[in-house]
Coordinates of C-alpha atoms in Angstrom, one line a residue:
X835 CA 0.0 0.0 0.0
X836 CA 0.9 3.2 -0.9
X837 CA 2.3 5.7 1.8
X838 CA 0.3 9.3 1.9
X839 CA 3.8 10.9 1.1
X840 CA 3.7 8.5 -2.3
X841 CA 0.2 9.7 -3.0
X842 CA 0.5 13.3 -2.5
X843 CA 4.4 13.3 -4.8
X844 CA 2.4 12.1 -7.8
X845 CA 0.4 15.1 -7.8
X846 CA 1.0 18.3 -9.7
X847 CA -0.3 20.7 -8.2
X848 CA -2.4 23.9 -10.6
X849 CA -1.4 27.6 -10.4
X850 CA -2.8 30.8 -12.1
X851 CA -2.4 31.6 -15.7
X852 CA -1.9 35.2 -15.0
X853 CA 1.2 34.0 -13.3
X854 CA 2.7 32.7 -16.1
X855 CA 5.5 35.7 -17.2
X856 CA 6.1 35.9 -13.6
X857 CA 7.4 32.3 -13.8
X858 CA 9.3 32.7 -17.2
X859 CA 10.8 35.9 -15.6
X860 CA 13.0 34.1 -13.2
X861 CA 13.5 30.3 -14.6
X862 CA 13.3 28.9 -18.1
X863 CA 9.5 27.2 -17.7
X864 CA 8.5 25.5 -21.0
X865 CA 11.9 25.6 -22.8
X866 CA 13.6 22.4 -20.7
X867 CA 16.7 23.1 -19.8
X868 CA 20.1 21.5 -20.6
X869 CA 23.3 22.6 -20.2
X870 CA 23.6 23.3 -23.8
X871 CA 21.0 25.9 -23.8
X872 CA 21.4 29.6 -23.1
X873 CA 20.0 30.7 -19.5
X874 CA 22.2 34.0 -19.2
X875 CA 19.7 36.1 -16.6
X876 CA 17.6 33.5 -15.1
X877 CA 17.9 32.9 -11.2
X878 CA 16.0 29.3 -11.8
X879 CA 16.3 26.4 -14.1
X880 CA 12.6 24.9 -13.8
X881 CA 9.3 26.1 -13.5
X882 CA 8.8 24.2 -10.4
X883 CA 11.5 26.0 -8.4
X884 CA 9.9 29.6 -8.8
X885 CA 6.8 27.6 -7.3
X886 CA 8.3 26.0 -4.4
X887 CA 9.7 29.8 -3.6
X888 CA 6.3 31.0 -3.8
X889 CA 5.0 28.3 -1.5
X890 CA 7.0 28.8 1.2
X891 CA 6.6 32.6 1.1
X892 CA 2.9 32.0 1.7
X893 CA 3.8 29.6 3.9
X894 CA 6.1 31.8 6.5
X895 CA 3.4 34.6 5.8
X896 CA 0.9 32.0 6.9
X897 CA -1.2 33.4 4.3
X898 CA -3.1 31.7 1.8
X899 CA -5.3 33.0 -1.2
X900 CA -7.8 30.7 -3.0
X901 CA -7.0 29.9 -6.7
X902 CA -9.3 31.6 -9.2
X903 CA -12.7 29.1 -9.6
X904 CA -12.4 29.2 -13.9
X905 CA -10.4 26.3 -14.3
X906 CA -9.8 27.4 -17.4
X907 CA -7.6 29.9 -16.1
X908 CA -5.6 27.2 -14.3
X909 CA -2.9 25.1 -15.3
X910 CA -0.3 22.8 -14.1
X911 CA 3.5 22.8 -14.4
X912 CA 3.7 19.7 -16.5
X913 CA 5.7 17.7 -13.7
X914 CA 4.3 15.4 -10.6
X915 CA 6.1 16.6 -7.3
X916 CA 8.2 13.6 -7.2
X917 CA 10.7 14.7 -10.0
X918 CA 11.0 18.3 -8.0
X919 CA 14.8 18.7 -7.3
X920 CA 16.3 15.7 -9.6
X921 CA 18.3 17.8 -11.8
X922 CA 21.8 16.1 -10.6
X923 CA 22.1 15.1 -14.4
X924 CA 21.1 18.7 -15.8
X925 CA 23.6 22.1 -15.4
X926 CA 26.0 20.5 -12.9
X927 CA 23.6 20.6 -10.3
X928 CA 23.1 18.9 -7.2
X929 CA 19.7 17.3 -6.5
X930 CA 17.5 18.6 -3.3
X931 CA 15.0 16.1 -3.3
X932 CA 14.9 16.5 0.3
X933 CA 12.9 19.8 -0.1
X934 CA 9.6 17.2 -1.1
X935 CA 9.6 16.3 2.6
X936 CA 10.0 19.6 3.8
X937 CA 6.7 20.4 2.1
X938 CA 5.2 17.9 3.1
X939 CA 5.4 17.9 6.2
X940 CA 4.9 21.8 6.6
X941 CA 1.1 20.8 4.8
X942 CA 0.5 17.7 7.7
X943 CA 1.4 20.7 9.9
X944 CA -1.0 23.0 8.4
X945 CA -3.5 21.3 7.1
X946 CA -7.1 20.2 9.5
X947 CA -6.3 16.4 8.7
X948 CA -7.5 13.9 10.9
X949 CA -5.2 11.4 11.0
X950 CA -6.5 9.6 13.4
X951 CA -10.0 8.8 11.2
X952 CA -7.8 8.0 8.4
X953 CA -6.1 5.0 10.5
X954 CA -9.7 4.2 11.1
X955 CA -10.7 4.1 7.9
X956 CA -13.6 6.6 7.8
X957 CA -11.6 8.7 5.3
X958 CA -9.8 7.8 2.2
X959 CA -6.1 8.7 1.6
X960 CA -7.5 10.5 -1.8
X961 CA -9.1 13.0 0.4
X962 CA -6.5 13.7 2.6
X963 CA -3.9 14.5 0.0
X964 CA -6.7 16.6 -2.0
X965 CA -6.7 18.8 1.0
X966 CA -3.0 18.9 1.0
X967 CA -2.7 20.1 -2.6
X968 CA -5.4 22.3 -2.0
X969 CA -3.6 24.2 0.5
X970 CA -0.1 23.6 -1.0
X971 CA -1.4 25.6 -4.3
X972 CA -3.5 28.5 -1.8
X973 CA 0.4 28.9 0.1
X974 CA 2.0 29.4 -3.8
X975 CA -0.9 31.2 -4.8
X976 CA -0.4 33.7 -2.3
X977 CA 3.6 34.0 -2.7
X978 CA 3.0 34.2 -6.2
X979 CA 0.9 37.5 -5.6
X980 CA 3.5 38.4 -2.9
X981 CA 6.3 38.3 -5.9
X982 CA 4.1 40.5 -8.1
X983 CA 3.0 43.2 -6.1
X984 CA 7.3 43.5 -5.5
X985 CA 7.6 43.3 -9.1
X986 CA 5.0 46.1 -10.0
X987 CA 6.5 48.7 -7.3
X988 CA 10.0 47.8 -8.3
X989 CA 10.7 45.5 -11.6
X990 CA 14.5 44.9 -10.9
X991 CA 13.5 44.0 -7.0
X992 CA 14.3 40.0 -7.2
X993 CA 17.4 40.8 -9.4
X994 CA 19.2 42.3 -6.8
X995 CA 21.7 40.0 -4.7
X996 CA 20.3 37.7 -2.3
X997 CA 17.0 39.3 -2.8
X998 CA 15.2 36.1 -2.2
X999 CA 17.3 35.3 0.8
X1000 CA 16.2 38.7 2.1
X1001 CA 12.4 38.0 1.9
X1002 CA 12.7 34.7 4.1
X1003 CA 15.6 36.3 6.7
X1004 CA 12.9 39.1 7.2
X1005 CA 10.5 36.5 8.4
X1006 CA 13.6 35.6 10.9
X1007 CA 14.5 39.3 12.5
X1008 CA 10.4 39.8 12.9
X1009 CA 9.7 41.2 16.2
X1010 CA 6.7 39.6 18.2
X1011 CA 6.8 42.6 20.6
X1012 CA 2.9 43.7 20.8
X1013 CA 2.7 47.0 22.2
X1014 CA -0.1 47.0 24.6
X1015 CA -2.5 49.8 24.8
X1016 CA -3.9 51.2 28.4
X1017 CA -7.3 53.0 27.9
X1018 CA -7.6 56.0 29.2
X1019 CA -9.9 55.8 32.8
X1020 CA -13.6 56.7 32.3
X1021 CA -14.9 60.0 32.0
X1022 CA -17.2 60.7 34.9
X1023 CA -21.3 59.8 34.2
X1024 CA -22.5 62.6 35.3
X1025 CA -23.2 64.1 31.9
X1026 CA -25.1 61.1 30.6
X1027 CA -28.8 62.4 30.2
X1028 CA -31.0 61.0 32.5
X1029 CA -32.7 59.2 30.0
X1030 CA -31.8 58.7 26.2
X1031 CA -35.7 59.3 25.2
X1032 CA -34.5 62.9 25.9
X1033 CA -32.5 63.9 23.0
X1034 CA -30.4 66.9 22.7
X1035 CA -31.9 69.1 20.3
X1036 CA -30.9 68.5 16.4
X1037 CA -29.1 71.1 14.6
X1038 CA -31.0 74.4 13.4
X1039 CA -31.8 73.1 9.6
X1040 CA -29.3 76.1 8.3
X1041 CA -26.7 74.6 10.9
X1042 CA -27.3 71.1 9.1
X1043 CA -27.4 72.1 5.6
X1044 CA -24.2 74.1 6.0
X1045 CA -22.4 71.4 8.2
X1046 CA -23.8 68.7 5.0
X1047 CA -22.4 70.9 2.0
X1048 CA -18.9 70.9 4.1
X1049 CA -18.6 67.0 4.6
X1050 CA -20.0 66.4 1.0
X1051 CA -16.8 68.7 -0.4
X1052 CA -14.4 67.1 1.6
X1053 CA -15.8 63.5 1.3
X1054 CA -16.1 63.8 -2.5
X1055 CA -13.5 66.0 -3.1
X1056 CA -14.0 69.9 -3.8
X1057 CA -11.0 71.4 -5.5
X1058 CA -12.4 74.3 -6.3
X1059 CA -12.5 75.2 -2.9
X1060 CA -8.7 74.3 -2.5
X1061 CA -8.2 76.5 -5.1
X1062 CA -10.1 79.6 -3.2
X1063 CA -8.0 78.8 0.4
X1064 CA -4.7 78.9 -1.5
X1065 CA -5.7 82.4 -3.5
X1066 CA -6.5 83.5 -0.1
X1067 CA -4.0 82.2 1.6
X1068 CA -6.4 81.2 4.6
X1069 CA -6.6 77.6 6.0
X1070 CA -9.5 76.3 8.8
X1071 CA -8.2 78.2 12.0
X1072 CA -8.9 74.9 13.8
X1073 CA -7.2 72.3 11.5
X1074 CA -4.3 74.0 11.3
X1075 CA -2.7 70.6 13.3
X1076 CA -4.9 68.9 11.4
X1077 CA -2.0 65.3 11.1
X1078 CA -1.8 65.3 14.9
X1079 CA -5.2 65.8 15.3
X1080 CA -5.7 62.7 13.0
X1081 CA -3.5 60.9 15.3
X1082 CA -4.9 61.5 18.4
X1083 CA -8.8 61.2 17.4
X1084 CA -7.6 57.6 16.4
X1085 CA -6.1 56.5 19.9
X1086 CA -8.4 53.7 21.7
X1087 CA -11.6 55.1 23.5
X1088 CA -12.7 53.8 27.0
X1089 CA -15.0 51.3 27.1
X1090 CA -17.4 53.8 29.0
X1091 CA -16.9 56.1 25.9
X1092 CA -17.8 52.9 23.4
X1093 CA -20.8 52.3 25.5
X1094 CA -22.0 55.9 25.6
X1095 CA -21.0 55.8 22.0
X1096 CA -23.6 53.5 20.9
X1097 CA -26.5 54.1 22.8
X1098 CA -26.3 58.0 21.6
X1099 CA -25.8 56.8 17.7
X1100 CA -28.8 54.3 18.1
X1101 CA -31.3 56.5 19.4
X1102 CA -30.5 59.1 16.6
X1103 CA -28.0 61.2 18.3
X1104 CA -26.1 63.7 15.6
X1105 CA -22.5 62.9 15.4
X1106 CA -21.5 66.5 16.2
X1107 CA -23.9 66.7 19.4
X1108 CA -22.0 63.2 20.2
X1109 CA -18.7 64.8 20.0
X1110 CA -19.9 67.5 22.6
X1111 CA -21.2 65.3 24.8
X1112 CA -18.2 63.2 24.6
X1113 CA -15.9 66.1 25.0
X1114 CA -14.1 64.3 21.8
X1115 CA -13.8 65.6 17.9
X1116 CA -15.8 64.6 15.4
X1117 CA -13.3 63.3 13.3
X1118 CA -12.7 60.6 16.4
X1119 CA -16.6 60.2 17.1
X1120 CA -16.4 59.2 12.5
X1121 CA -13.4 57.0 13.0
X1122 CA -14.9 54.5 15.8
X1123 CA -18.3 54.8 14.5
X1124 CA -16.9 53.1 11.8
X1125 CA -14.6 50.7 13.2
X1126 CA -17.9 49.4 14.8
X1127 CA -19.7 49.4 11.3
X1128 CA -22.0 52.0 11.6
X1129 CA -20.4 54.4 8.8
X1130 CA -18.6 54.3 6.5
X1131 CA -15.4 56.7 7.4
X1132 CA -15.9 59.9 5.5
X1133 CA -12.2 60.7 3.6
X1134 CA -12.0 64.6 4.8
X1135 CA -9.6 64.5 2.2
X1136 CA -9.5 65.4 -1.7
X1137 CA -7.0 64.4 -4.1
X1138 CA -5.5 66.4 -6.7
X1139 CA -3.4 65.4 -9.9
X1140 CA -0.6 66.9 -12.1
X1141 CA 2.2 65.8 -14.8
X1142 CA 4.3 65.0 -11.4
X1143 CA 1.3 62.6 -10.0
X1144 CA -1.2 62.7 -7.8
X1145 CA -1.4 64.2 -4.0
X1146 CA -4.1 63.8 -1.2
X1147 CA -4.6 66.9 0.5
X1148 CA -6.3 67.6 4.2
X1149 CA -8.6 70.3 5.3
X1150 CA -5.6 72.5 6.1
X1151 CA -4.4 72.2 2.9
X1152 CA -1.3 70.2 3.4
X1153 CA -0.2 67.6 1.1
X1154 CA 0.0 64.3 3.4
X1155 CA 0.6 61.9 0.9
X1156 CA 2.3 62.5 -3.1
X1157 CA 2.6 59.5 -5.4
X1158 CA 4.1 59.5 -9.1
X1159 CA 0.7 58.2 -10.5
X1160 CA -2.4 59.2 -10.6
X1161 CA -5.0 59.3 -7.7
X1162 CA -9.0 59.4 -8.1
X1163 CA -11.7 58.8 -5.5
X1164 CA -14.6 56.4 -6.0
X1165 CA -17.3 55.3 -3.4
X1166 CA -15.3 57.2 -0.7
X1167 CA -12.1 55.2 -1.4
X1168 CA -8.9 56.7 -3.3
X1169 CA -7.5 54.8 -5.8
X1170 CA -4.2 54.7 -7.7
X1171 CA -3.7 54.0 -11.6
X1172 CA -0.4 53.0 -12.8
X1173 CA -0.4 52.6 -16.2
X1174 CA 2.4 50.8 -17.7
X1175 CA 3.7 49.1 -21.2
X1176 CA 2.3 45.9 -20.0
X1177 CA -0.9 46.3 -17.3
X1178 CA -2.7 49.1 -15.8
X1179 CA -1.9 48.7 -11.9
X1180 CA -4.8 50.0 -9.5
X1181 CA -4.6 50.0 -5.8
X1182 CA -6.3 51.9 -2.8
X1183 CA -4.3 54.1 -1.1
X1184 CA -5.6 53.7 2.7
X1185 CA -4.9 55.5 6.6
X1186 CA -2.8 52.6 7.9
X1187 CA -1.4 53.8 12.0
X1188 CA -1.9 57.3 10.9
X1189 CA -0.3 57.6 7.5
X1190 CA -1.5 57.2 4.1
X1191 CA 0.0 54.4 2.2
X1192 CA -0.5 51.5 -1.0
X1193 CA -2.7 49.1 -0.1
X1194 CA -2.4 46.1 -1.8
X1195 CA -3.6 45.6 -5.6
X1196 CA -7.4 45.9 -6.2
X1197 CA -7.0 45.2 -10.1
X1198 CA -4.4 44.4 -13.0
X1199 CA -5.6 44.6 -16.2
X1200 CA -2.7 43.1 -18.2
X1201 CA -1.9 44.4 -21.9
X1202 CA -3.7 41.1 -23.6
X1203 CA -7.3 41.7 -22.0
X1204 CA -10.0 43.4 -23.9
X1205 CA -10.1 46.4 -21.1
X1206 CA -6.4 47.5 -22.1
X1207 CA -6.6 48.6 -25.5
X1208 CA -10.0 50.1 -24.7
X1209 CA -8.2 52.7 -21.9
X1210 CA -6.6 55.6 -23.4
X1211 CA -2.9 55.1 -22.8
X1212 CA -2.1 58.7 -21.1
X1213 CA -5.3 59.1 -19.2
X1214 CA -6.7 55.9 -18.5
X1215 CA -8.9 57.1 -15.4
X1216 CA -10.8 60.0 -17.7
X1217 CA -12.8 56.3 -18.8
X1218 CA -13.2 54.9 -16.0
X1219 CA -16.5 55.6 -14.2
X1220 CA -16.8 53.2 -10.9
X1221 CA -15.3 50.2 -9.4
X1222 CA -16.2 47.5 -7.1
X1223 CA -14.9 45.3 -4.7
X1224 CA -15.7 42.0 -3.6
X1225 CA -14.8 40.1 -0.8
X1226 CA -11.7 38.9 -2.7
X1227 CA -9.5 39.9 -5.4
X1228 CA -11.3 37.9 -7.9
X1229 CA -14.3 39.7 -7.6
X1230 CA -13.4 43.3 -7.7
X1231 CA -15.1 44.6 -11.1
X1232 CA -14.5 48.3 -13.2
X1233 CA -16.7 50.2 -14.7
X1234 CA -15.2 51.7 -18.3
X1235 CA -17.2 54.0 -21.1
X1236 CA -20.7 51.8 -19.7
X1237 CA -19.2 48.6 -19.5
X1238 CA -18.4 46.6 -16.7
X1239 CA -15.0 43.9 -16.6
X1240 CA -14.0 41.5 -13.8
X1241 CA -10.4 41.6 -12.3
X1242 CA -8.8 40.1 -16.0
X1243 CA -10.0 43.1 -17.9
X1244 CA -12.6 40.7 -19.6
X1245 CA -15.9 41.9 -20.5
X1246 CA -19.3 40.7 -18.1
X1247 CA -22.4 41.2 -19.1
X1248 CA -23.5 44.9 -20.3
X1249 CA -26.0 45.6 -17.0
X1250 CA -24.0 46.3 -13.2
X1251 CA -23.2 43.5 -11.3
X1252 CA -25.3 42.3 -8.5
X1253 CA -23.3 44.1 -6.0
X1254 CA -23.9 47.5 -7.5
X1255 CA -27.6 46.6 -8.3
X1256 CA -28.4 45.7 -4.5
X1257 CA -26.2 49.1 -2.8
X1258 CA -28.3 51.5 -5.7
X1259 CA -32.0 49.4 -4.4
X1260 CA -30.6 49.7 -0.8
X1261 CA -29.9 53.7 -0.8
X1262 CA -33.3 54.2 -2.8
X1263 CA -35.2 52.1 0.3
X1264 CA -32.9 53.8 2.6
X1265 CA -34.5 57.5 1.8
X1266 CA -38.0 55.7 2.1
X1267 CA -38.1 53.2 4.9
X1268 CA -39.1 53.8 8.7
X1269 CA -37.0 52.6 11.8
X1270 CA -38.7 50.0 13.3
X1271 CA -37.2 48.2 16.5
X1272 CA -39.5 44.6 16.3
X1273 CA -37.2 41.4 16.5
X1274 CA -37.1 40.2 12.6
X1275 CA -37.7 36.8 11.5
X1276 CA -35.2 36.2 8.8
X1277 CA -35.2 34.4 5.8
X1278 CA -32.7 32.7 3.6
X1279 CA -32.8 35.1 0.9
X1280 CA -32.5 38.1 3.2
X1281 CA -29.6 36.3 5.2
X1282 CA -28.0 36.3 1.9
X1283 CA -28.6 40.2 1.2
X1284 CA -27.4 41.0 4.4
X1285 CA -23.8 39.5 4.0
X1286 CA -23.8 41.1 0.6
X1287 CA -24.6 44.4 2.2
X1288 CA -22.5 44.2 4.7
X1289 CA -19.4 43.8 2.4
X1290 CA -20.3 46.6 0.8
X1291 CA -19.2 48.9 3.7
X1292 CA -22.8 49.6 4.6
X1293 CA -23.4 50.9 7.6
X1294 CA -24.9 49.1 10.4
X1295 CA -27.8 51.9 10.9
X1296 CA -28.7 52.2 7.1
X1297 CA -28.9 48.1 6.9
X1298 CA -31.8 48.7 9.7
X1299 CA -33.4 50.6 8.0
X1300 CA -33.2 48.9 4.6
X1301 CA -34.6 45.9 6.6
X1302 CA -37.0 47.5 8.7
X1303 CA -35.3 46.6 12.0
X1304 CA -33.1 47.8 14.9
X1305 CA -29.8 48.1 14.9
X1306 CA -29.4 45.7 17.6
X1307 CA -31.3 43.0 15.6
X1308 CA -29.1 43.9 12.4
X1309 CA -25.6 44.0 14.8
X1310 CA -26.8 40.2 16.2
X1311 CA -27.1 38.9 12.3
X1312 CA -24.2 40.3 11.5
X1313 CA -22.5 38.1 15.0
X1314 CA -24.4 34.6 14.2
X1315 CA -23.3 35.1 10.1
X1316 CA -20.0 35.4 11.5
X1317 CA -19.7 38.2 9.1

């Protein structure tokens, strides 16, 4: 009988397509190689060895990404694991079979097997070593991505010495020093209201239409009115420290101050009367309001583009983050669109500890896809009109010139996606529906909506009242869904 090592070597295991010039970049995959053939600039022989990399970077990461469903835009690298390292015949080289068990037995680590039902019998050896593969090609996919995102901020960054050697050695000299936080000792309760059925009184309408024009500008972008502060040479007389502001509104809160938090934002407290109450800004009342789910966290910021690239700019008027390409903001997110000879890069740019910086890629439209040669090649984003994302990579879509395209630049069908058909029907009910606080029986379908909601970044509050529930009802959901 067959050990499960034995089964699992005879496997090869599938990667992505799209990863394919990545793979030729550093070995010769799909040539063969001899050492009568020319392989002047490549770190690798085979295919297989830029995988095996890849695997252990997701690996050490502990990171895995699922492979892309199509199967069609799979494929293997033509060799069973068992013949990974025999190439003591080939280039003078020395074979590391040895690295099979390595794997191996990093994916018995990894892996919810249990062993102990397949001594039993109650599981096959097939299904163990399917789960295997499966995360063996999740690690790679992952360190696959890892080597990309490298490649597209910096092509030449693998050819540098010991480049590779420096990705794993980082995983080495990684600090597990955890900083811990001490919340700050409650404020005193004495200026809770006695009841919260007594409100604080909402905003004269003038009040609220002025404070809405001024958070629309600066959530949207207004650069015309950038354009009036620097003719004038004034700036917002309280943002003038508007960074360490930032920086301090986004410290931890109390849990008394979470508590008041919520009870004020569910019973229809304004979020400036909240930050009075609270003796906190407003900015700070936005930014845990929305680490709780409620909102989604306004930008205050507009971005602004020239030949030199884009720059994000704060209510003071103080560039806080530049960038060589160009920036744009859709659905309160800022984007970035690198265009070069052979994909259009586009990633967020997101507040990570206080600073602005690239998050990872949202889309790569690669110069073979339909979407490319649609784009003009000098200002891509004047075509594009919206994006969305999904809950993974795979299913972020882009809106250009009235059509929509998945993550591969390929064309879907001509009317929005689901996602952008259920956030338009939930901001139309939204404006319509009335708050109602009755425990809701829920069905399937509406279980379903929910989660797709909820991915969207819609706030906890408008999901109550799109469902015609309370917010506590909607928050419990959103705890059993495990969303």
């Amino acid at each position: 009988m067959e050990s499960l090592f034995d089964l699992w070597a005879k496997r090869n295991p599938e990667w992505e397509k799209r990863y394919e010039n990545t793979i030729k970049t550093f070995a010769n995959y799909g040539k063969g190689v001899d050492q009568y053939q020319d392989i002047h600039g490549k770190i690798f022989g085979a295919g297989y060895e830029v995988y095996i990399i890849a695997f252990f970077i997701g690996l050490y990461h502990n990171q895995t990404k699922p492979l892309v469903e199509d199967r069609a835009k799979r494929k293997t690298l033509g060799q069973a694991i068992m013949y990974w390292g025999n190439l003591e015949n080939r280039l003078n080289r020395t074979s590391y079979g040895k690295i099979r068990e390595y794997i191996f037995a990093a994916l018995i680590a990894r892996t919810d097997v249990d062993l102990i039902a397949l001594d039993k019998g109650t599981i096959t050896p097939r299904s163990v070593v399917d789960k295997l593969i499966v995360k063996m090609e999740e690690y790679a996919n992952f360190g696959f991505d890892f080597i990309e995102e490298q490649l597209e901020n910096d092509p030449n960054h693998f050819f540098k010495e010991s480049a590779f050697l420096r990705v794993f050695t980082s995983f080495l000299n990684k600090s597990d020093d955890n900083e811990s936080v001490e919340n700050d000792e409650p404020d005193s309760l004495d200026d809770e209201p006695d009841s919260l059925d007594d409100e604080p009184e909402a905003l004269e309408s003038d009040d609220q239409d002025s404070f809405n024009e001024e958070k629309d500008s600066w959530v949207y972008g207004d650069p015309d009115s950038l354009e009036n502060e620097e003719k004038n040479g004034s700036k917002d007389e309280d943002s003038y420290n508007e960074e360490k502001m930032r920086s301090e509104a986004e410290k931890p809160w109390s849990e008394s101050d979470l508590d008041k938090l919520a009870a004020y934002y569910e019973n229809g407290v304004e979020v400036e009367k909240i930050a009075e109450r609270l003796g906190k800004s407003v900015y700070s009342v936005q930014f845990q309001l929305a680490q709780r789910g409620y909102i989604r966290m306004p930008l205050n910021v507009t971005v602004r583009n020239t030949d030199a690239g884009g720059v994000i700019i704060n209510r003071s008027g103080d560039i806080v983050y530049s960038d060589e390409a160009v920036l744009k903001i859709f659905n309160n997110r800022i984007y970035r669109f690198n265009r070069k000879p052979k994909c259009l890069t586009i990633k967020a740019i997101e507040r990570v500890n206080g600073e602005w910086r690239k998050g990872k890629s949202i889309l790569v439209i690669y110069s073979d896809s339909p979407l490319f040669s649609v784009l003009s090649p000098y200002t891509p984003t004047d075509d594009i009109e919206d994006i969305v994302e999904g809950e993974t990579r795979e299913k972020n879509q882009i809106k250009v010139s009235g059509k929509w395209y998945d993550c591969y630049g390929d064309p879907l069908n001509s009317k929005p996606s689901a996602l952008d058909e259920l956030f338009a029907r939930a901001i139309t009910k939204e404006e319509h529906s009335d708050f109602s606080s009755s425990k809701k029986t829920w069905s399937a379908p509406e279980k379903k909506e929910l989660k797709e909601l909820y991915r969207l970044n819609m706030g906890v509050k408008m999901l109550a009242n799109y469902f015609n529930t309370s917010v506590g009802d909607i928050k419990e959901m959103i705890r059993i869904l495990k969303l």
